[in-house]
Tab-separated table of C-alpha atoms in Angstrom:
chain	number	residue	atom	x	y	z
R	1	MET	CA	-5.469	-42.387	71.365
R	2	GLU	CA	-7.433	-39.962	73.578
R	3	ILE	CA	-10.436	-37.913	72.374
R	4	PHE	CA	-11.430	-34.607	74.024
R	5	LEU	CA	-15.058	-33.608	73.379
R	6	HIS	CA	-16.009	-30.479	75.196
R	7	THR	CA	-19.493	-28.968	75.374
R	8	GLY	CA	-18.454	-25.785	77.114
R	9	ASP	CA	-20.296	-26.309	80.393
R	10	GLU	CA	-17.494	-28.059	82.339
R	11	ARG	CA	-13.752	-27.936	82.702
R	12	SER	CA	-12.086	-29.933	79.952
R	13	ALA	CA	-9.261	-32.432	80.416
R	14	LEU	CA	-7.738	-30.760	77.407
R	15	GLY	CA	-6.161	-28.035	79.459
R	16	ASP	CA	-4.485	-30.635	81.664
R	17	GLN	CA	-2.997	-32.331	78.599
R	18	TYR	CA	-1.677	-28.948	77.230
R	19	ARG	CA	0.063	-28.367	80.598
R	20	ALA	CA	1.515	-31.866	80.615
R	21	ALA	CA	2.873	-31.409	77.071
R	22	PHE	CA	4.581	-28.198	77.940
R	23	ALA	CA	6.022	-29.659	81.180
R	24	GLU	CA	7.463	-32.892	79.722
R	25	ALA	CA	8.516	-32.002	76.167
R	26	VAL	CA	12.222	-31.837	75.138
R	27	GLU	CA	11.034	-30.862	71.673
R	28	LEU	CA	7.816	-28.933	71.360
R	29	TYR	CA	5.894	-27.290	68.479
R	30	VAL	CA	2.729	-25.201	68.855
R	31	LEU	CA	0.770	-23.972	65.825
R	32	SER	CA	-2.317	-21.856	66.313
R	33	ALA	CA	-4.281	-20.147	63.504
R	34	TYR	CA	-5.109	-17.247	65.888
R	35	LEU	CA	-3.916	-16.107	69.299
R	36	THR	CA	-6.551	-14.268	71.244
R	37	GLU	CA	-5.839	-15.476	74.853
R	38	TRP	CA	-2.846	-16.920	76.655
R	39	ASP	CA	-2.561	-19.111	79.715
R	40	ALA	CA	0.448	-17.887	81.585
R	41	GLU	CA	0.202	-20.854	83.935
R	42	LEU	CA	1.683	-23.066	81.179
R	43	ALA	CA	5.300	-23.827	82.076
R	44	LEU	CA	7.862	-24.690	79.384
R	45	SER	CA	10.228	-27.401	80.617
R	46	PRO	CA	13.743	-26.126	81.288
R	47	THR	CA	14.988	-29.253	79.524
R	48	CYS	CA	13.168	-28.399	76.264
R	49	LYS	CA	15.943	-28.204	73.658
R	50	ARG	CA	13.780	-27.077	70.641
R	51	PHE	CA	10.578	-24.983	70.796
R	52	ARG	CA	8.607	-23.220	68.119
R	53	PHE	CA	5.361	-21.325	68.605
R	54	ILE	CA	3.871	-20.300	65.251
R	55	ILE	CA	0.731	-18.200	64.999
R	56	GLY	CA	-1.373	-16.850	62.080
R	57	LYS	CA	-2.368	-13.216	61.360
R	58	ASP	CA	-5.115	-13.600	58.879
R	59	PHE	CA	-8.013	-11.043	59.228
R	60	GLY	CA	-6.158	-9.357	62.085
R	61	ILE	CA	-7.770	-11.703	64.629
R	62	THR	CA	-4.558	-12.324	66.632
R	63	ARG	CA	-4.399	-9.848	69.475
R	64	LYS	CA	-1.368	-7.684	70.187
R	65	ASP	CA	-1.777	-7.693	73.894
R	66	THR	CA	-1.944	-11.450	73.951
R	67	CYS	CA	1.299	-11.637	71.878
R	68	ARG	CA	2.955	-9.368	74.414
R	69	GLU	CA	1.788	-11.704	77.215
R	70	VAL	CA	3.517	-14.565	75.414
R	71	LEU	CA	6.725	-12.529	75.027
R	72	GLN	CA	6.685	-11.763	78.736
R	73	TRP	CA	6.111	-15.448	79.490
R	74	LEU	CA	8.973	-16.721	77.317
R	75	PRO	CA	12.477	-16.975	78.707
R	76	ALA	CA	15.022	-14.365	77.420
R	77	ASP	CA	16.643	-16.967	75.227
R	78	ARG	CA	13.443	-18.102	73.601
R	79	GLN	CA	11.923	-14.767	72.363
R	80	SER	CA	12.654	-15.430	68.684
R	81	ASP	CA	11.019	-18.822	68.793
R	82	PHE	CA	7.608	-17.042	68.870
R	83	LEU	CA	6.851	-16.686	65.129
R	84	VAL	CA	4.132	-15.434	62.839
R	85	ALA	CA	3.366	-17.208	59.581
R	86	GLU	CA	4.027	-13.938	57.775
R	87	GLU	CA	4.211	-15.223	54.264
R	88	ILE	CA	1.322	-17.674	54.416
R	89	SER	CA	-2.272	-16.617	53.669
R	90	GLY	CA	-4.786	-19.125	55.024
R	91	PHE	CA	-2.701	-20.400	57.953
R	92	HIS	CA	-5.173	-22.477	59.892
R	93	PRO	CA	-3.562	-25.425	61.836
R	94	LYS	CA	-4.349	-26.041	65.483
R	95	ALA	CA	-1.786	-28.546	66.742
R	96	VAL	CA	0.698	-29.282	69.513
R	97	ILE	CA	3.388	-31.689	68.589
R	98	TRP	CA	6.045	-32.931	71.028
R	99	ARG	CA	8.680	-35.422	71.918
R	100	THR	CA	9.486	-36.493	75.552
R	101	ALA	CA	12.849	-37.296	77.141
R	102	LYS	CA	11.971	-40.996	76.812
R	103	GLY	CA	11.611	-40.611	73.045
R	104	ARG	CA	7.821	-40.903	72.901
R	105	THR	CA	6.202	-38.646	70.308
R	106	PHE	CA	2.677	-37.193	70.385
R	107	MET	CA	0.328	-34.972	68.436
R	108	LEU	CA	-2.656	-33.107	69.795
R	109	ILE	CA	-4.854	-31.782	66.986
R	110	GLY	CA	-8.439	-30.591	66.619
R	111	SER	CA	-10.680	-27.499	66.601
R	112	SER	CA	-9.057	-25.640	69.490
R	113	ASN	CA	-6.816	-22.648	69.231
R	114	LEU	CA	-4.518	-22.270	72.209
R	115	SER	CA	-6.799	-20.086	74.408
R	116	ARG	CA	-8.645	-20.321	77.719
R	117	ALA	CA	-11.971	-20.283	75.902
R	118	ALA	CA	-10.955	-23.285	73.745
R	119	VAL	CA	-9.980	-25.167	76.848
R	120	ASP	CA	-12.765	-24.329	79.214
R	121	GLY	CA	-15.484	-22.420	77.429
R	122	ASN	CA	-16.124	-23.374	73.821
R	123	VAL	CA	-17.552	-26.476	72.158
R	124	GLU	CA	-14.448	-28.242	70.823
R	125	ALA	CA	-13.332	-31.604	69.615
R	126	ASN	CA	-9.660	-32.676	69.776
R	127	VAL	CA	-7.675	-35.852	69.575
R	128	MET	CA	-4.333	-36.776	71.131
R	129	LEU	CA	-2.377	-39.709	69.743
R	130	GLU	CA	1.022	-41.244	70.081
R	131	VAL	CA	2.729	-41.309	66.720
R	132	SER	CA	5.776	-43.158	65.343
R	133	VAL	CA	9.212	-41.531	65.088
R	134	GLN	CA	8.778	-41.486	61.337
R	135	GLN	CA	5.426	-39.663	61.588
R	136	PHE	CA	6.957	-37.197	64.001
R	137	GLU	CA	9.831	-36.488	61.688
R	138	GLU	CA	7.363	-35.977	58.787
R	139	ALA	CA	5.537	-33.415	60.983
R	140	CYS	CA	8.822	-31.695	61.804
R	141	THR	CA	9.623	-31.419	58.119
R	142	TRP	CA	6.207	-29.830	57.532
R	143	ILE	CA	6.883	-27.413	60.377
R	144	ASP	CA	10.313	-26.614	58.927
R	145	ARG	CA	8.593	-25.494	55.690
R	146	ILE	CA	6.218	-23.227	57.706
R	147	GLU	CA	9.026	-21.790	59.732
R	148	ALA	CA	10.901	-20.971	56.490
R	149	LYS	CA	7.997	-18.647	55.655
R	150	SER	CA	7.659	-17.075	59.143
R	151	ALA	CA	9.225	-14.194	61.016
R	152	PRO	CA	9.666	-13.462	64.704
R	153	VAL	CA	6.944	-11.725	66.688
R	154	GLY	CA	8.745	-8.899	68.401
R	155	ASP	CA	8.244	-5.351	69.559
R	156	GLY	CA	8.767	-3.996	66.072
R	157	TRP	CA	6.365	-6.383	64.366
R	158	LEU	CA	3.694	-5.699	66.979
R	159	ASP	CA	4.080	-1.876	66.513
R	160	ARG	CA	3.161	-2.254	62.856
R	161	TYR	CA	0.663	-5.139	62.990
R	162	VAL	CA	-2.962	-3.912	62.614
R	163	GLU	CA	-5.496	-6.011	64.478
R	164	ALA	CA	-9.192	-6.131	63.762
R	165	ALA	CA	-11.653	-4.252	66.047
R	166	ARG	CA	-12.895	-6.452	68.837
R	167	GLN	CA	-16.533	-7.602	68.627
R	168	PRO	CA	-18.767	-6.573	71.514
R	169	LYS	CA	-19.165	-9.366	74.068
R	170	GLY	CA	-22.094	-11.456	72.891
R	171	GLY	CA	-22.259	-9.583	69.604
R	172	SER	CA	-23.057	-11.376	66.404
R	173	ALA	CA	-21.990	-8.877	63.812
R	174	LYS	CA	-19.839	-10.248	61.007
R	175	ARG	CA	-16.152	-9.687	61.524
R	176	LYS	CA	-14.703	-6.895	59.296
R	177	PRO	CA	-11.030	-7.715	58.587
R	178	VAL	CA	-8.520	-4.918	58.154
R	179	ASN	CA	-6.875	-6.919	55.476
R	180	LYS	CA	-7.808	-10.345	54.095
R	181	ASP	CA	-4.189	-11.471	54.404
R	182	GLY	CA	-3.913	-10.014	57.895
R	183	GLY	CA	-2.271	-7.028	59.582
R	184	ALA	CA	-0.385	-4.368	57.738
R	185	ASP	CA	2.445	-3.890	55.243
R	186	ILE	CA	5.448	-4.846	57.316
R	187	SER	CA	8.066	-5.357	54.566
R	188	PHE	CA	11.566	-3.859	54.732
R	189	LYS	CA	12.577	-1.137	52.405
R	190	LEU	CA	15.899	-2.688	51.379
R	191	PRO	CA	18.803	-0.325	50.569
R	192	ARG	CA	19.841	0.389	47.030
R	193	PRO	CA	23.092	2.415	47.225
R	194	ALA	CA	24.870	3.845	44.250
R	195	GLY	CA	27.350	1.423	42.748
R	196	ALA	CA	25.467	-1.663	44.126
R	197	ALA	CA	26.489	-3.893	41.235
R	198	ALA	CA	30.253	-3.250	41.863
R	199	LEU	CA	29.838	-3.720	45.615
R	200	LEU	CA	28.139	-7.051	45.011
R	201	ARG	CA	30.828	-8.245	42.613
R	202	THR	CA	33.480	-7.461	45.276
R	203	ARG	CA	31.494	-9.270	47.988
R	204	ARG	CA	30.908	-12.282	45.791
R	205	ALA	CA	34.630	-12.485	45.098
R	206	VAL	CA	35.211	-12.491	48.891
R	207	LEU	CA	32.757	-15.374	49.291
R	208	LYS	CA	34.305	-17.319	46.432
R	209	THR	CA	37.804	-16.935	47.960
R	210	TYR	CA	36.465	-18.008	51.355
R	211	ALA	CA	34.762	-21.068	49.896
R	212	GLU	CA	38.002	-22.149	48.180
R	213	GLY	CA	39.956	-22.049	51.447
R	214	ARG	CA	37.316	-22.820	54.037
R	215	HIS	CA	38.536	-26.350	54.739
R	216	ALA	CA	41.917	-25.164	55.937
R	217	LEU	CA	40.325	-22.474	58.021
R	218	LEU	CA	37.978	-25.020	59.631
R	219	GLN	CA	41.021	-27.155	60.448
R	220	LEU	CA	42.513	-24.259	62.327
R	221	PHE	CA	39.322	-23.944	64.410
R	222	GLN	CA	39.255	-27.674	65.002
R	223	ARG	CA	42.845	-27.687	66.305
R	224	ALA	CA	42.020	-24.865	68.676
R	225	ALA	CA	38.784	-26.495	69.839
R	226	ALA	CA	40.700	-29.679	70.594
R	227	LYS	CA	43.315	-27.653	72.447
R	228	GLN	CA	46.065	-28.775	70.091
R	229	ILE	CA	47.108	-25.152	69.814
R	230	THR	CA	46.882	-22.241	72.141
R	231	SER	CA	44.672	-19.195	71.676
R	232	GLN	CA	47.719	-17.129	70.875
R	233	ARG	CA	48.827	-19.552	68.183
R	234	PHE	CA	45.368	-19.514	66.704
R	235	PHE	CA	45.466	-15.734	66.533
R	236	THR	CA	48.956	-15.787	64.983
R	237	GLU	CA	47.961	-18.381	62.289
R	238	LEU	CA	44.544	-16.818	61.566
R	239	PRO	CA	45.774	-14.265	58.964
R	240	GLU	CA	47.210	-17.060	56.850
R	241	HIS	CA	43.645	-18.351	56.295
R	242	TRP	CA	41.436	-15.267	56.772
R	243	SER	CA	42.567	-11.672	56.023
R	244	GLN	CA	42.081	-8.819	53.628
R	245	GLU	CA	45.326	-9.915	52.029
R	246	VAL	CA	43.974	-13.374	51.411
R	247	GLY	CA	40.891	-11.756	50.068
R	248	ASN	CA	38.251	-13.483	52.191
R	249	ARG	CA	37.584	-10.895	54.898
R	250	MET	CA	34.467	-8.721	54.985
R	251	GLN	CA	35.086	-6.274	57.809
R	252	GLY	CA	37.971	-3.878	58.664
R	253	LYS	CA	40.620	-4.384	61.237
R	254	GLY	CA	39.076	-2.733	64.237
R	255	TRP	CA	38.229	-6.066	65.732
R	256	ASP	CA	41.904	-7.178	65.820
R	257	ARG	CA	42.733	-4.678	68.568
R	258	LEU	CA	39.698	-5.475	70.647
R	259	GLY	CA	39.587	-9.230	70.287
R	260	LYS	CA	43.292	-10.207	70.433
R	261	GLN	CA	43.102	-11.411	73.996
R	262	ALA	CA	39.967	-13.600	73.462
R	263	ASN	CA	39.887	-17.250	74.454
R	264	PHE	CA	39.967	-18.607	70.988
R	265	GLN	CA	39.997	-22.205	72.102
R	266	ASP	CA	36.609	-21.672	73.708
R	267	LEU	CA	35.259	-19.679	70.697
R	268	ALA	CA	36.545	-22.394	68.305
R	269	ARG	CA	34.699	-24.974	70.341
R	270	SER	CA	31.460	-22.946	69.644
R	271	PHE	CA	32.176	-22.515	65.963
R	272	VAL	CA	32.931	-26.206	65.402
R	273	ALA	CA	29.717	-27.203	67.284
R	274	ILE	CA	27.735	-24.899	65.018
R	275	VAL	CA	29.290	-26.193	61.858
R	276	GLU	CA	28.728	-29.782	62.863
R	277	SER	CA	25.058	-29.234	63.866
R	278	PRO	CA	22.204	-30.347	61.563
R	279	LYS	CA	20.570	-27.509	59.633
R	280	ARG	CA	17.264	-27.963	61.500
R	281	ASP	CA	19.093	-27.449	64.887
R	282	ARG	CA	21.542	-24.791	63.744
R	283	ASP	CA	19.644	-21.679	64.938
R	284	ASP	CA	19.253	-23.222	68.397
R	285	VAL	CA	22.940	-24.165	68.521
R	286	VAL	CA	24.018	-20.717	67.404
R	287	ARG	CA	21.842	-19.017	70.091
R	288	ALA	CA	23.065	-21.359	72.805
R	289	GLU	CA	26.765	-20.938	71.931
R	290	LEU	CA	26.469	-17.133	71.682
R	291	ASP	CA	24.804	-17.030	75.068
R	292	ARG	CA	27.524	-19.253	76.511
R	293	LEU	CA	30.241	-17.027	75.150
R	294	ASP	CA	28.420	-13.934	76.365
R	295	ALA	CA	28.293	-15.442	79.950
R	296	ARG	CA	32.130	-15.900	79.656
R	297	GLU	CA	32.516	-12.376	78.265
R	298	ASN	CA	34.505	-13.617	75.261
R	299	PRO	CA	35.264	-10.418	73.242
R	300	ALA	CA	35.507	-12.229	69.918
R	301	ARG	CA	31.916	-13.512	70.035
R	302	LYS	CA	30.342	-10.602	68.129
R	303	ALA	CA	32.221	-9.147	65.151
R	304	PHE	CA	34.623	-12.057	64.606
R	305	LEU	CA	32.367	-15.089	65.260
R	306	SER	CA	29.475	-13.476	63.389
R	307	GLU	CA	31.626	-12.929	60.376
R	308	MET	CA	32.755	-16.551	60.492
R	309	LEU	CA	29.104	-17.560	60.520
R	310	CYS	CA	28.180	-15.220	57.705
R	311	LEU	CA	31.070	-16.525	55.556
R	312	ARG	CA	30.282	-20.177	56.261
R	313	PHE	CA	26.462	-19.796	56.097
R	314	PRO	CA	25.852	-16.658	53.892
R	315	ASP	CA	22.170	-17.476	53.422
R	316	GLU	CA	21.515	-17.874	57.153
R	317	TYR	CA	23.581	-15.495	59.377
R	318	PRO	CA	24.488	-11.812	59.296
R	319	VAL	CA	27.572	-9.972	60.539
R	320	LEU	CA	26.934	-8.254	63.844
R	321	ASN	CA	27.680	-4.637	63.164
R	322	LYS	CA	26.353	-1.175	63.878
R	323	PRO	CA	25.016	-0.472	60.348
R	324	VAL	CA	22.822	-3.648	60.651
R	325	ARG	CA	21.488	-2.533	64.021
R	326	GLN	CA	20.899	0.881	62.553
R	327	PHE	CA	19.036	-0.616	59.542
R	328	LEU	CA	16.772	-2.626	61.885
R	329	ARG	CA	15.940	0.338	64.030
R	330	LYS	CA	15.159	2.481	60.976
R	331	ASN	CA	12.710	-0.169	59.724
R	332	ARG	CA	11.222	-0.613	63.265
R	333	PHE	CA	12.190	-4.264	63.400
R	334	THR	CA	13.989	-4.253	66.721
R	335	PRO	CA	13.971	-7.439	68.831
R	336	THR	CA	12.013	-7.735	72.075
R	337	ARG	CA	13.613	-5.862	74.895
R	338	GLY	CA	15.230	-8.255	77.349
R	339	SER	CA	16.229	-10.894	74.777
R	340	SER	CA	19.468	-12.766	75.485
R	341	GLU	CA	22.399	-11.969	73.224
R	342	GLY	CA	22.080	-15.194	71.268
R	343	ASP	CA	18.406	-14.771	70.856
R	344	TRP	CA	18.898	-11.222	69.631
R	345	TYR	CA	21.177	-12.559	66.907
R	346	ILE	CA	18.762	-15.209	65.818
R	347	TYR	CA	15.904	-12.646	65.752
R	348	VAL	CA	18.034	-10.465	63.459
R	349	ALA	CA	18.990	-13.346	61.180
R	350	ARG	CA	15.343	-14.409	60.769
R	351	GLN	CA	14.183	-10.924	60.085
R	352	LEU	CA	16.860	-10.355	57.367
R	353	ARG	CA	16.090	-13.784	55.837
R	354	ALA	CA	12.423	-12.756	55.621
R	355	ALA	CA	13.386	-9.412	54.121
R	356	LEU	CA	15.177	-11.182	51.246
R	357	ARG	CA	12.369	-13.717	50.712
R	358	ALA	CA	9.869	-10.847	50.404
R	359	ASN	CA	12.033	-9.152	47.736
R	360	PRO	CA	13.050	-11.892	45.292
R	361	ALA	CA	14.014	-9.325	42.624
R	362	TYR	CA	16.472	-7.594	44.952
R	363	PRO	CA	20.090	-7.675	43.709
R	364	ALA	CA	21.560	-9.124	46.976
R	365	LYS	CA	20.772	-12.805	47.164
R	366	ASN	CA	22.038	-13.645	50.607
R	367	LEU	CA	22.820	-12.039	53.963
R	368	ALA	CA	26.495	-11.592	53.182
R	369	GLU	CA	25.555	-9.617	50.030
R	370	LEU	CA	22.923	-7.619	51.863
R	371	ASP	CA	25.441	-6.689	54.483
R	372	THR	CA	27.624	-4.804	51.991
R	373	LEU	CA	24.645	-2.823	50.655
R	374	ILE	CA	23.560	-1.935	54.187
R	375	TRP	CA	27.096	-0.784	54.962
R	376	ALA	CA	27.236	1.430	51.790
R	377	SER	CA	23.852	3.031	52.512
R	378	ALA	CA	24.083	3.456	56.303
R	379	GLU	CA	24.268	6.877	57.864
R	380	TYR	CA	26.982	5.368	60.021
R	381	ASN	CA	28.427	7.049	63.030
R	382	PRO	CA	31.169	5.021	64.698
R	383	ARG	CA	30.155	6.455	68.112
R	384	ASP	CA	26.513	5.327	67.678
């Protein structure tokens, strides 16, 4: 165990430990009650497989310009890993928790928020200790619960977030929060089209039919992923397991013409990897596989694969379609510009999950059901 006691009149070793944690971690979690400054010299290891940075928004203390610095610092495929504890009032942890490639697990906790002042200017007390794998997993479970009540920090969120006025340098006036719970009203206005009950009954029937036959459909994907069948054979057999005639298809047939020539063996490999991934890792695997398919320009990676994900995991993933994009733009919840394709999808998924959590009385109970109500209410122009 190491103890970092800083009186504010000398450079602290704490900053060096922060930098070491970011450089060596293959799994890294940062939780900071407020974000007022950012050290862009921190370097996230390219071997880091899982990263979450969760901040609080209470009293509007977190600064917009600092959040934008973090978004500029993050790689394009990590933008949606920068989260705000949107549904938590009183979010106050200050912790860095990580695992190294050698399997060693650490926690750095104390009074410091992640800022230059906390590292080199303030009077702070922190402790770093190596923990057991069991203790690390307990911490990860705790973070999972926090993540489930968080939303991505992106351009849209920052446009609507209201920060408190800055205090004059050296001033001692009491802070006047814009809102005790922080920021502004940033909830979605979810669509309520006419005939919603009938639309939902139809969509639920589709999900039920899919669930009844999903094992056979997965076997088709597994055969293609193992190269036991060709991409053409996959495409030929697909309507036997997924089609409007079978009754388990959500979208129209426009994709069939555009995606017919896709490499379905490669796409099936991605889908099987996602299905077999643990729930905690699923968002990261989805993002990585979508980015991999994007790099290979696989034409089935959007409409087709996203529907497969939505059918398999209706609580977690949306269908990638223009009405959903339109809905996000209308509500000013667009992802950060420059995000990778996979990260854009995870951003959208997390925002829509948050929208449903914030509206427990809403008639749609998962993203597959929300999709049909968005479609029915969209001012949809196919050329958009």
